[in-house]
């Protein structure tokens, strides 16, 4: 055998490592994982790839995506908002109290739906402003400020309704949640707006600058306090929008709405590559994160796994995402 | 297939849709509450899959079809409180009473509260209701409420709990007030509950609990399966099937315990 005919043994592992490295550093890693997960599970999971199941996945994932997109913006500035689920609960019951034909303040009035929708958005934005004020003016750490808001608002929602669920919502309002294309359109527009703001505007660049180094951003002329305040308001607004979708979908104003969804929301954002330390993240990553978590959740349900097993697996997936993020950072630093 | 929503109505809706995707022949749903289960029932109706609600009926909604198997909460509570009242009457004294109520958004809690007052209101010679403790089906809230009520009215000697699962909180509060004594002992507080769980069974065996209204879950399970089969066979099925349940107390414990689900859970 001549030298020219001899294969080069180290080339294969080197190429494989390059492939893994490229995959790890790709912005579309989670999307590829979702595609692979879907392709691998589909043959073994009855009904996983059916049209009705894909609709089920979307119906569950889209409201989660809306609130996750708002949270992505807050995480990019190095903040956190633990109160988004309680905002959803309060917005849900306030909207219900306005629109319900049974007990609504505007029952039967033509303005019930527009006023109800506006009020739900306003509840989210107002609570976002409270968080923003606490973080920027009172200088309370975001974790404590939003944890307190969560506790207060959760209690307020239950007190406001005396624990009662509010039914009798107007049929035209329920259409928002019953027609998947409407949910998809609303979610699509909200997500696109957030993506554009982040990727193509000065506001987006300010968010990254604040997340990277707040002091440096301040010195560079970024109106740091105003941007942080505004970002919490936007996050609240997205929570209000999610409340509209969830309330219409469940046909009920519910003071416990989304109470158990915080894991899915934060998890999806982290899986999507947004850093909990700030300065890094993309809306499209969050879209992939929500999609991946919804696929995992749905497939495990279809396989008949126990709820607690599913929760443990989802926790493991989120941990794996955090570890992958750490590995990506290390690889980027070694470039 | 089995799925647990762990109190999350949105998850429960997704799980029902998943069952529909798997083309199950019938669904037994333990609804999170009367309102939020309506989209799930609609989805099952649209897919032509029979659906039975276990332990809680849905709120009225046009065009929504299901069968609910539910304990007759009001009647069973009325009977339980009536038994307790008769025992209290034998002491020859008038008793100050406390009622612990559940989440009033839950139709079962409302039925139990109404059942309590149905009996208590006609018993002025034996009972005076001095405290109504809202628990919202939360043990911590129940405990705080019972402690406060016992501080305000230390001579309370008659307590009805809308659910047996609140007994650990009530017993803890009674122990701290030194008021937890067996039946027949001086200072015994008349205790009654609803459900028939393992804690209640243990308290009956140990002689602390006077009575509890037992939901006959075996009857409810049998009726649920039967209702599903009847719906599949296109037979007419009632929209509401009531479980009459039974009152269990010291006098009939040996006879009735085999039908008390808490006694059977306790054995395991």
XYZ file of C-alpha atoms in Angstrom:
603
model
C 0.000 0.000 0.000
C 1.418 3.395 -0.977
C 1.348 6.476 1.148
C -1.216 8.034 -1.193
C -3.603 5.126 -0.597
C -3.320 5.240 3.212
C -6.439 6.787 4.847
C -5.870 9.588 7.347
C -7.315 8.194 10.659
C -7.493 11.406 12.765
C -9.597 13.213 10.124
C -12.900 11.515 11.005
C -12.969 12.413 14.737
C -11.799 15.932 13.908
C -14.615 16.332 11.408
C -17.123 14.907 13.890
C -15.961 17.354 16.547
C -16.240 20.224 14.067
C -19.783 19.094 13.287
C -20.730 18.937 16.984
C -19.041 22.290 17.593
C -20.886 23.918 14.705
C -24.143 22.416 15.953
C -23.594 23.655 19.488
C -22.792 27.156 18.286
C -25.699 27.291 15.827
C -28.557 29.667 16.603
C -30.875 26.969 15.283
C -29.669 24.191 17.594
C -33.004 23.928 19.426
C -34.929 23.923 16.145
C -32.792 21.033 14.848
C -33.285 19.231 18.159
C -37.047 19.722 17.820
C -37.010 18.344 14.273
C -34.894 15.338 15.290
C -37.053 14.732 18.391
C -40.205 14.872 16.298
C -38.781 12.574 13.610
C -37.533 10.015 16.145
C -40.677 9.977 18.316
C -43.310 10.160 15.570
C -43.129 6.474 14.500
C -43.411 5.242 18.110
C -45.967 7.703 19.460
C -49.508 7.085 18.257
C -51.099 10.220 16.870
C -48.032 12.420 17.486
C -47.799 13.571 13.874
C -51.545 13.805 13.258
C -53.054 17.141 12.245
C -55.318 17.295 15.303
C -52.361 16.678 17.616
C -50.273 19.365 15.945
C -53.212 21.709 16.559
C -53.275 20.601 20.220
C -49.559 21.378 20.530
C -50.045 24.821 19.025
C -53.128 25.580 21.154
C -51.055 24.866 24.275
C -47.826 26.481 23.114
C -49.001 29.767 21.587
C -50.220 31.514 24.791
C -47.062 30.285 26.545
C -45.017 31.751 23.684
C -46.605 35.183 24.078
C -45.686 35.482 27.739
C -42.259 33.881 27.132
C -41.437 36.505 24.502
C -42.142 39.271 27.036
C -39.976 37.516 29.594
C -37.159 37.166 27.029
C -36.851 40.956 26.836
C -36.623 41.198 30.631
C -33.994 38.457 30.835
C -31.896 40.158 28.154
C -31.547 43.240 30.380
C -30.414 40.914 33.179
C -33.752 41.083 35.004
C -36.379 38.494 35.869
C -40.139 38.657 36.207
C -41.618 35.940 38.400
C -45.002 37.650 38.485
C -46.085 37.011 34.885
C -48.373 34.104 35.808
C -50.100 36.072 38.560
C -50.578 38.972 36.112
C -52.311 36.515 33.790
C -54.588 35.381 36.633
C -55.578 38.916 37.633
C -56.059 40.062 34.038
C -58.202 36.976 33.430
C -60.620 37.712 36.276
C -60.745 41.456 35.599
C -61.643 40.736 31.957
C -64.210 38.174 33.126
C -65.762 40.616 35.587
C -66.216 43.164 32.823
C -67.496 40.882 30.056
C -69.416 38.059 31.763
C -73.095 37.834 30.841
C -73.759 36.327 34.297
C -72.082 38.876 36.530
C -70.185 41.283 34.277
C -70.146 45.023 34.917
C -70.842 45.591 31.211
C -73.011 42.508 30.642
C -74.947 42.882 27.415
C -73.229 46.154 26.522
C -71.710 46.404 23.044
C -68.549 47.834 24.578
C -68.054 44.853 26.908
C -65.533 43.059 24.694
C -63.335 46.021 23.672
C -63.316 47.378 27.225
C -62.602 43.890 28.607
C -59.694 43.362 26.198
C -58.279 46.792 26.953
C -58.609 46.237 30.691
C -56.751 42.920 30.491
C -53.865 44.534 28.630
C -53.937 47.467 31.042
C -53.754 45.161 34.079
C -50.615 43.548 32.641
C -49.018 46.875 31.698
C -49.838 48.457 35.074
C -48.362 45.567 37.027
C -45.341 45.672 34.721
C -45.009 49.365 35.582
C -45.174 48.511 39.295
C -42.326 46.022 38.802
C -40.383 48.537 36.722
C -40.856 51.224 39.371
C -39.745 48.852 42.143
C -36.617 47.860 40.205
C -35.563 51.257 38.835
C -36.731 53.804 41.403
C -36.815 51.756 44.622
C -33.700 49.772 43.555
C -35.223 46.519 44.786
C -33.606 43.451 43.181
C -35.855 42.190 40.391
C -36.130 38.736 41.956
C -37.570 40.100 45.215
C -39.669 42.828 43.566
C -41.405 40.452 41.167
C -41.703 37.673 43.758
C -43.563 40.123 45.986
C -45.761 41.213 43.099
C -46.506 37.572 42.351
C -47.588 36.862 45.927
C -49.673 40.027 46.246
C -51.354 39.747 42.852
C -52.100 36.005 43.222
C -53.873 36.773 46.491
C -55.608 39.775 44.970
C -57.016 37.686 42.098
C -58.481 35.146 44.549
C -59.825 37.860 46.863
C -61.323 39.761 43.923
C -63.422 36.749 42.886
C -63.682 35.004 46.276
C -62.059 32.042 44.507
C -64.913 31.798 42.022
C -64.403 31.113 38.331
C -66.204 33.508 36.014
C -68.214 31.973 33.188
C -70.751 33.370 30.758
C -68.141 35.146 28.616
C -69.419 36.601 25.310
C -69.308 34.164 22.358
C -67.451 36.704 20.195
C -64.711 36.905 22.829
C -64.503 33.108 23.036
C -63.875 32.980 19.282
C -60.405 34.386 19.978
C -59.481 31.222 21.832
C -61.519 28.731 19.839
C -60.139 29.586 16.403
C -56.540 28.472 16.278
C -55.735 30.744 13.347
C -56.759 33.795 15.415
C -54.510 32.694 18.306
C -51.705 32.039 15.807
C -52.180 35.418 14.111
C -52.167 37.362 17.409
C -49.150 35.432 18.666
C -47.380 35.820 15.329
C -47.831 39.598 15.242
C -46.760 40.030 18.889
C -43.711 37.808 18.397
C -42.735 39.542 15.151
C -43.001 42.967 16.815
C -40.771 41.864 19.686
C -38.307 40.241 17.291
C -38.137 43.363 15.112
C -37.747 45.657 18.104
C -34.919 43.531 19.408
C -33.111 42.899 16.134
C -33.621 46.115 14.203
C -34.104 49.052 16.541
C -32.035 51.188 18.842
C -34.213 49.974 21.726
C -33.070 46.412 21.008
C -29.409 47.421 21.036
C -29.968 49.261 24.327
C -31.413 46.071 25.861
C -28.297 44.068 24.961
C -26.043 46.876 26.136
C -27.783 47.042 29.526
C -27.655 43.271 29.863
C -23.950 43.119 29.035
C -22.849 45.899 31.324
C -25.283 48.368 32.860
C -22.605 50.863 33.914
C -20.965 50.866 30.481
C -24.403 51.357 28.882
C -25.089 54.307 31.196
C -21.753 55.917 30.385
C -22.501 55.403 26.677
C -25.655 57.481 26.997
C -28.274 54.728 27.192
C -31.261 55.908 29.262
C -30.891 52.800 31.399
C -33.618 53.406 33.995
C -36.233 54.376 31.421
C -35.403 51.383 29.212
C -35.610 48.948 32.141
C -38.921 50.463 33.281
C -40.358 50.284 29.769
C -39.198 46.668 29.336
C -41.079 45.539 32.453
C -44.180 47.343 31.135
C -43.832 45.514 27.808
C -43.422 42.205 29.650
C -46.637 42.932 31.572
C -48.384 43.822 28.340
C -47.424 40.459 26.847
C -48.721 38.741 30.004
C -52.027 40.614 29.547
C -52.177 39.429 25.941
C -51.510 35.839 27.033
C -54.334 36.226 29.577
C -56.720 37.114 26.733
C -55.748 33.981 24.775
C -55.935 31.677 27.809
C -59.213 33.113 29.125
C -60.857 32.793 25.721
C -59.437 29.272 25.310
C -60.731 28.046 28.677
C -63.949 30.097 28.403
C -63.444 31.176 32.017
C -62.052 34.040 34.038
C -59.914 32.051 36.444
C -58.024 33.443 39.469
C -55.654 30.469 39.241
C -55.008 30.845 35.517
C -51.450 29.839 34.499
C -50.517 29.326 38.154
C -48.404 26.276 37.302
C -46.933 27.496 34.022
C -43.933 29.443 35.346
C -41.634 26.436 34.860
C -42.687 26.113 31.208
C -42.291 29.841 30.579
C -38.861 30.357 32.163
C -37.730 26.944 30.898
C -38.685 27.725 27.313
C -36.794 31.029 27.392
C -33.673 29.355 28.819
C -33.875 26.465 26.341
C -34.128 29.099 23.617
C -30.667 30.332 24.557
C -31.485 33.462 26.538
C -28.985 33.933 29.316
C -30.205 34.355 32.880
C -27.235 36.725 33.349
C -28.459 39.096 30.648
C -26.979 40.447 27.447
C -27.824 37.399 25.345
C -30.980 36.024 23.793
C -33.234 36.155 20.763
C -36.977 36.020 20.290
C -36.613 33.330 17.619
C -34.700 31.233 20.182
C -37.646 31.517 22.549
C -39.978 30.393 19.754
C -37.848 27.260 19.340
C -37.663 26.779 23.121
C -41.443 26.888 23.506
C -41.844 24.554 20.536
C -39.340 22.039 21.922
C -40.849 22.016 25.410
C -44.382 21.663 23.986
C -43.238 18.736 21.814
C -41.646 17.005 24.804
C -44.695 17.572 26.992
C -47.172 16.439 24.361
C -45.245 13.336 23.270
C -44.749 12.146 26.840
C -48.467 12.629 27.490
C -49.262 10.606 24.385
C -46.926 7.867 25.581
C -48.992 7.723 28.764
C -46.222 8.777 31.147
C -47.184 9.908 34.613
C -47.491 13.663 35.191
C -44.715 13.693 37.761
C -42.406 11.777 35.419
C -43.112 14.325 32.690
C -42.283 17.181 35.073
C -38.996 15.502 36.039
C -38.053 14.952 32.383
C -38.876 18.572 31.538
C -36.724 19.689 34.461
C -33.901 17.536 33.057
C -34.334 19.073 29.598
C -34.094 22.592 31.045
C -30.976 21.608 33.005
C -29.453 20.145 29.829
C -30.217 23.423 28.045
C -28.474 25.412 30.783
C -25.431 23.105 30.593
C -25.362 23.383 26.799
C -25.449 27.166 27.139
C -22.460 27.029 29.492
C -20.599 24.823 26.993
C -21.431 27.215 24.138
C -20.061 30.136 26.139
C -16.851 28.188 26.770
C -16.482 27.342 23.073
C -17.107 30.950 22.077
C -14.513 32.156 24.579
C -11.944 29.724 23.178
C -12.385 30.955 19.576
C -54.540 5.999 29.440
C -54.277 8.087 32.580
C -53.239 11.711 32.951
C -52.930 13.985 35.959
C -53.379 17.737 35.518
C -52.289 18.559 39.072
C -54.843 21.352 39.353
C -53.931 23.038 36.063
C -57.066 23.594 33.969
C -55.126 24.424 30.790
C -53.095 21.229 31.118
C -56.307 19.259 31.704
C -57.730 20.612 28.455
C -54.558 19.623 26.598
C -54.708 16.138 28.112
C -58.304 15.657 26.979
C -57.304 16.733 23.468
C -54.446 14.227 23.642
C -56.920 11.467 24.555
C -59.055 12.485 21.609
C -55.989 12.289 19.355
C -55.401 8.760 20.636
C -59.026 7.998 19.663
C -60.031 6.627 23.061
C -63.502 5.085 23.337
C -64.535 7.076 26.390
C -63.218 9.607 28.888
C -63.701 9.850 32.653
C -62.786 13.361 33.746
C -62.332 14.602 37.304
C -62.887 18.276 36.479
C -60.660 20.953 37.929
C -63.812 22.994 38.420
C -67.276 23.411 36.954
C -66.342 26.172 34.462
C -62.960 25.345 32.994
C -63.961 21.794 32.050
C -66.502 23.057 29.513
C -64.058 23.396 26.547
C -62.828 19.852 27.283
C -66.379 18.482 27.214
C -67.071 20.388 23.997
C -63.937 18.888 22.412
C -65.043 15.363 23.405
C -68.596 16.039 22.160
C -67.268 17.265 18.810
C -65.122 14.134 18.484
C -68.144 11.963 19.358
C -66.369 10.462 22.385
C -68.523 9.766 25.472
C -67.402 11.723 28.518
C -68.300 11.244 32.181
C -67.490 13.712 34.933
C -66.447 12.156 38.205
C -67.218 13.905 41.483
C -68.050 17.340 40.083
C -70.664 18.471 37.536
C -70.029 21.075 34.842
C -71.680 24.488 34.926
C -74.663 24.934 32.645
C -73.548 25.614 29.093
C -75.650 25.398 25.943
C -75.045 22.372 23.738
C -72.608 20.692 26.129
C -73.392 17.026 26.782
C -71.955 14.902 29.587
C -72.924 12.746 32.529
C -71.778 13.679 36.022
C -71.576 11.213 38.909
C -71.568 13.251 42.076
C -72.075 12.650 45.768
C -75.267 14.222 47.066
C -73.212 16.669 49.078
C -76.095 18.595 50.622
C -78.139 15.571 51.694
C -75.171 13.633 53.030
C -73.900 16.626 55.005
C -77.387 17.220 56.363
C -77.511 13.593 57.585
C -74.009 13.731 59.065
C -74.700 16.949 60.981
C -78.074 15.557 62.109
C -76.312 12.517 63.614
C -73.742 14.731 65.353
C -76.504 16.978 66.667
C -78.353 14.007 68.159
C -75.176 12.931 69.946
C -74.651 16.487 71.199
C -78.265 16.677 72.385
C -77.609 13.718 74.697
C -75.209 15.866 76.730
C -78.143 18.084 77.714
C -76.100 21.199 76.982
C -76.148 23.838 74.261
C -72.972 23.682 72.120
C -71.127 26.453 70.351
C -70.405 25.276 66.818
C -67.802 25.985 64.140
C -68.104 25.057 60.471
C -65.100 24.950 58.152
C -66.174 25.640 54.617
C -64.327 24.908 51.367
C -63.700 26.893 48.203
C -67.046 28.489 47.441
C -66.170 28.400 43.747
C -66.554 24.639 44.094
C -70.141 23.457 43.833
C -69.350 20.567 46.208
C -68.254 23.021 48.903
C -71.450 25.027 48.456
C -73.578 21.870 48.804
C -71.803 20.917 52.031
C -72.158 24.398 53.504
C -75.872 24.448 52.653
C -76.311 20.959 54.095
C -74.714 22.047 57.362
C -77.047 25.009 57.748
C -80.099 22.961 56.688
C -79.653 20.961 59.897
C -78.026 23.514 62.191
C -80.648 26.211 61.682
C -83.433 24.131 63.210
C -81.420 23.121 66.282
C -81.320 26.288 68.357
C -81.729 24.329 71.580
C -78.548 22.325 70.906
C -76.373 24.403 68.573
C -75.290 27.987 68.208
C -73.040 28.559 65.194
C -70.416 31.055 66.363
C -67.697 30.622 63.741
C -67.587 30.025 60.002
C -64.005 29.403 58.835
C -63.248 29.738 55.106
C -60.506 27.302 54.084
C -60.511 27.600 50.270
C -59.490 23.925 50.495
C -56.166 24.981 51.963
C -54.834 23.286 55.114
C -52.771 26.289 56.294
C -55.749 28.619 55.925
C -57.957 26.128 57.756
C -55.508 25.818 60.625
C -55.114 29.592 61.006
C -58.883 30.046 60.864
C -59.568 27.335 63.460
C -56.888 28.731 65.805
C -58.398 32.221 65.531
C -61.929 30.929 66.064
C -60.872 28.934 69.140
C -59.165 32.007 70.575
C -62.279 34.114 70.019
C -64.598 31.355 71.297
C -62.657 29.038 73.621
C -65.859 27.138 74.528
C -66.514 25.834 70.996
C -67.469 22.172 71.378
C -68.886 21.194 67.999
C -66.919 21.299 64.716
C -67.956 20.248 61.251
C -65.316 20.203 58.506
C -66.444 20.290 54.870
C -63.685 17.825 54.043
C -61.820 15.149 55.985
C -58.533 16.244 54.413
C -58.623 19.320 56.669
C -58.634 17.198 59.857
C -54.838 17.296 60.397
C -55.076 21.117 60.596
C -58.107 21.000 62.877
C -56.555 18.383 65.163
C -53.336 20.424 65.416
C -55.332 23.515 66.402
C -57.402 21.544 68.926
C -54.264 20.010 70.445
C -52.667 23.430 70.893
C -55.824 24.578 72.658
C -55.824 21.362 74.737
C -59.252 20.461 73.376
C -58.520 17.186 71.563
C -60.165 14.424 73.617
C -61.762 11.084 72.825
C -65.509 10.573 72.668
C -66.850 10.218 76.202
C -63.889 11.980 77.815
C -64.488 15.312 79.537
C -63.941 18.220 77.146
C -64.574 16.151 74.011
C -65.316 18.373 71.026
C -67.898 16.844 68.675
C -66.169 16.336 65.346
C -67.670 15.561 61.975
C -66.489 15.650 58.399
C -67.137 14.696 54.804
C -65.373 12.344 52.347
C -64.446 9.234 54.311
C -60.681 9.412 53.857
C -57.939 7.460 55.653
C -57.390 10.145 58.314
C -61.079 10.115 59.187
C -61.025 6.311 59.398
C -58.055 6.406 61.766
C -59.770 9.020 63.925
C -62.913 6.872 64.048
C -60.894 3.828 65.069
C -59.068 5.802 67.745
C -62.362 7.202 69.064
C -61.889 10.909 68.317
C -64.259 11.362 65.381
C -68.027 11.246 65.886
C -69.115 10.868 62.265
C -68.247 11.525 58.660
C -70.258 11.492 55.452
C -68.686 8.901 53.189
C -68.692 9.324 49.442
C -69.296 5.857 48.087
C -66.522 5.989 45.489
C -67.106 2.350 44.557
C -70.682 3.198 43.610
C -69.427 6.296 41.752
C -66.780 4.301 39.862
C -69.297 1.609 38.895
C -71.769 4.234 37.734
C -69.061 6.064 35.749
C -68.132 2.954 33.795
C -71.795 2.057 33.296
C -72.589 5.569 32.058
C -69.721 5.356 29.564
C -70.900 1.972 28.326
C -74.479 3.236 28.028
C -73.341 6.311 26.106
C -71.325 4.104 23.756
C -74.418 1.944 23.241
C -76.348 5.160 22.380
C -78.680 4.658 25.339
C -80.206 7.626 27.157
C -78.105 8.481 30.202
C -79.066 10.982 32.903
C -76.934 14.114 32.988
C -76.587 13.815 36.773
C -76.297 10.609 38.809
C -76.265 11.151 42.557
C -74.293 9.031 44.977
C -76.367 8.939 48.191
C -73.283 8.023 50.270
C -73.687 7.092 53.923
C -72.884 8.373 57.376
C -70.311 6.343 59.254
C -69.901 6.604 63.017
C -68.856 4.587 66.044
C -72.121 2.629 66.005
C -71.838 1.267 62.451
C -68.079 1.385 61.844
C -67.598 -2.399 61.829
C -70.527 -2.917 59.501
C -69.780 -0.111 57.011
C -66.002 0.135 56.935
C -65.596 -2.237 53.988
C -67.434 0.349 51.873
C -65.397 3.276 53.259
C -62.628 4.031 50.770
C -60.406 5.599 53.426
C -60.513 2.367 55.449
C -59.366 0.393 52.428
C -56.621 2.911 51.594
C -55.549 2.801 55.232
C -55.127 -1.011 55.069
C -52.677 -0.633 52.182
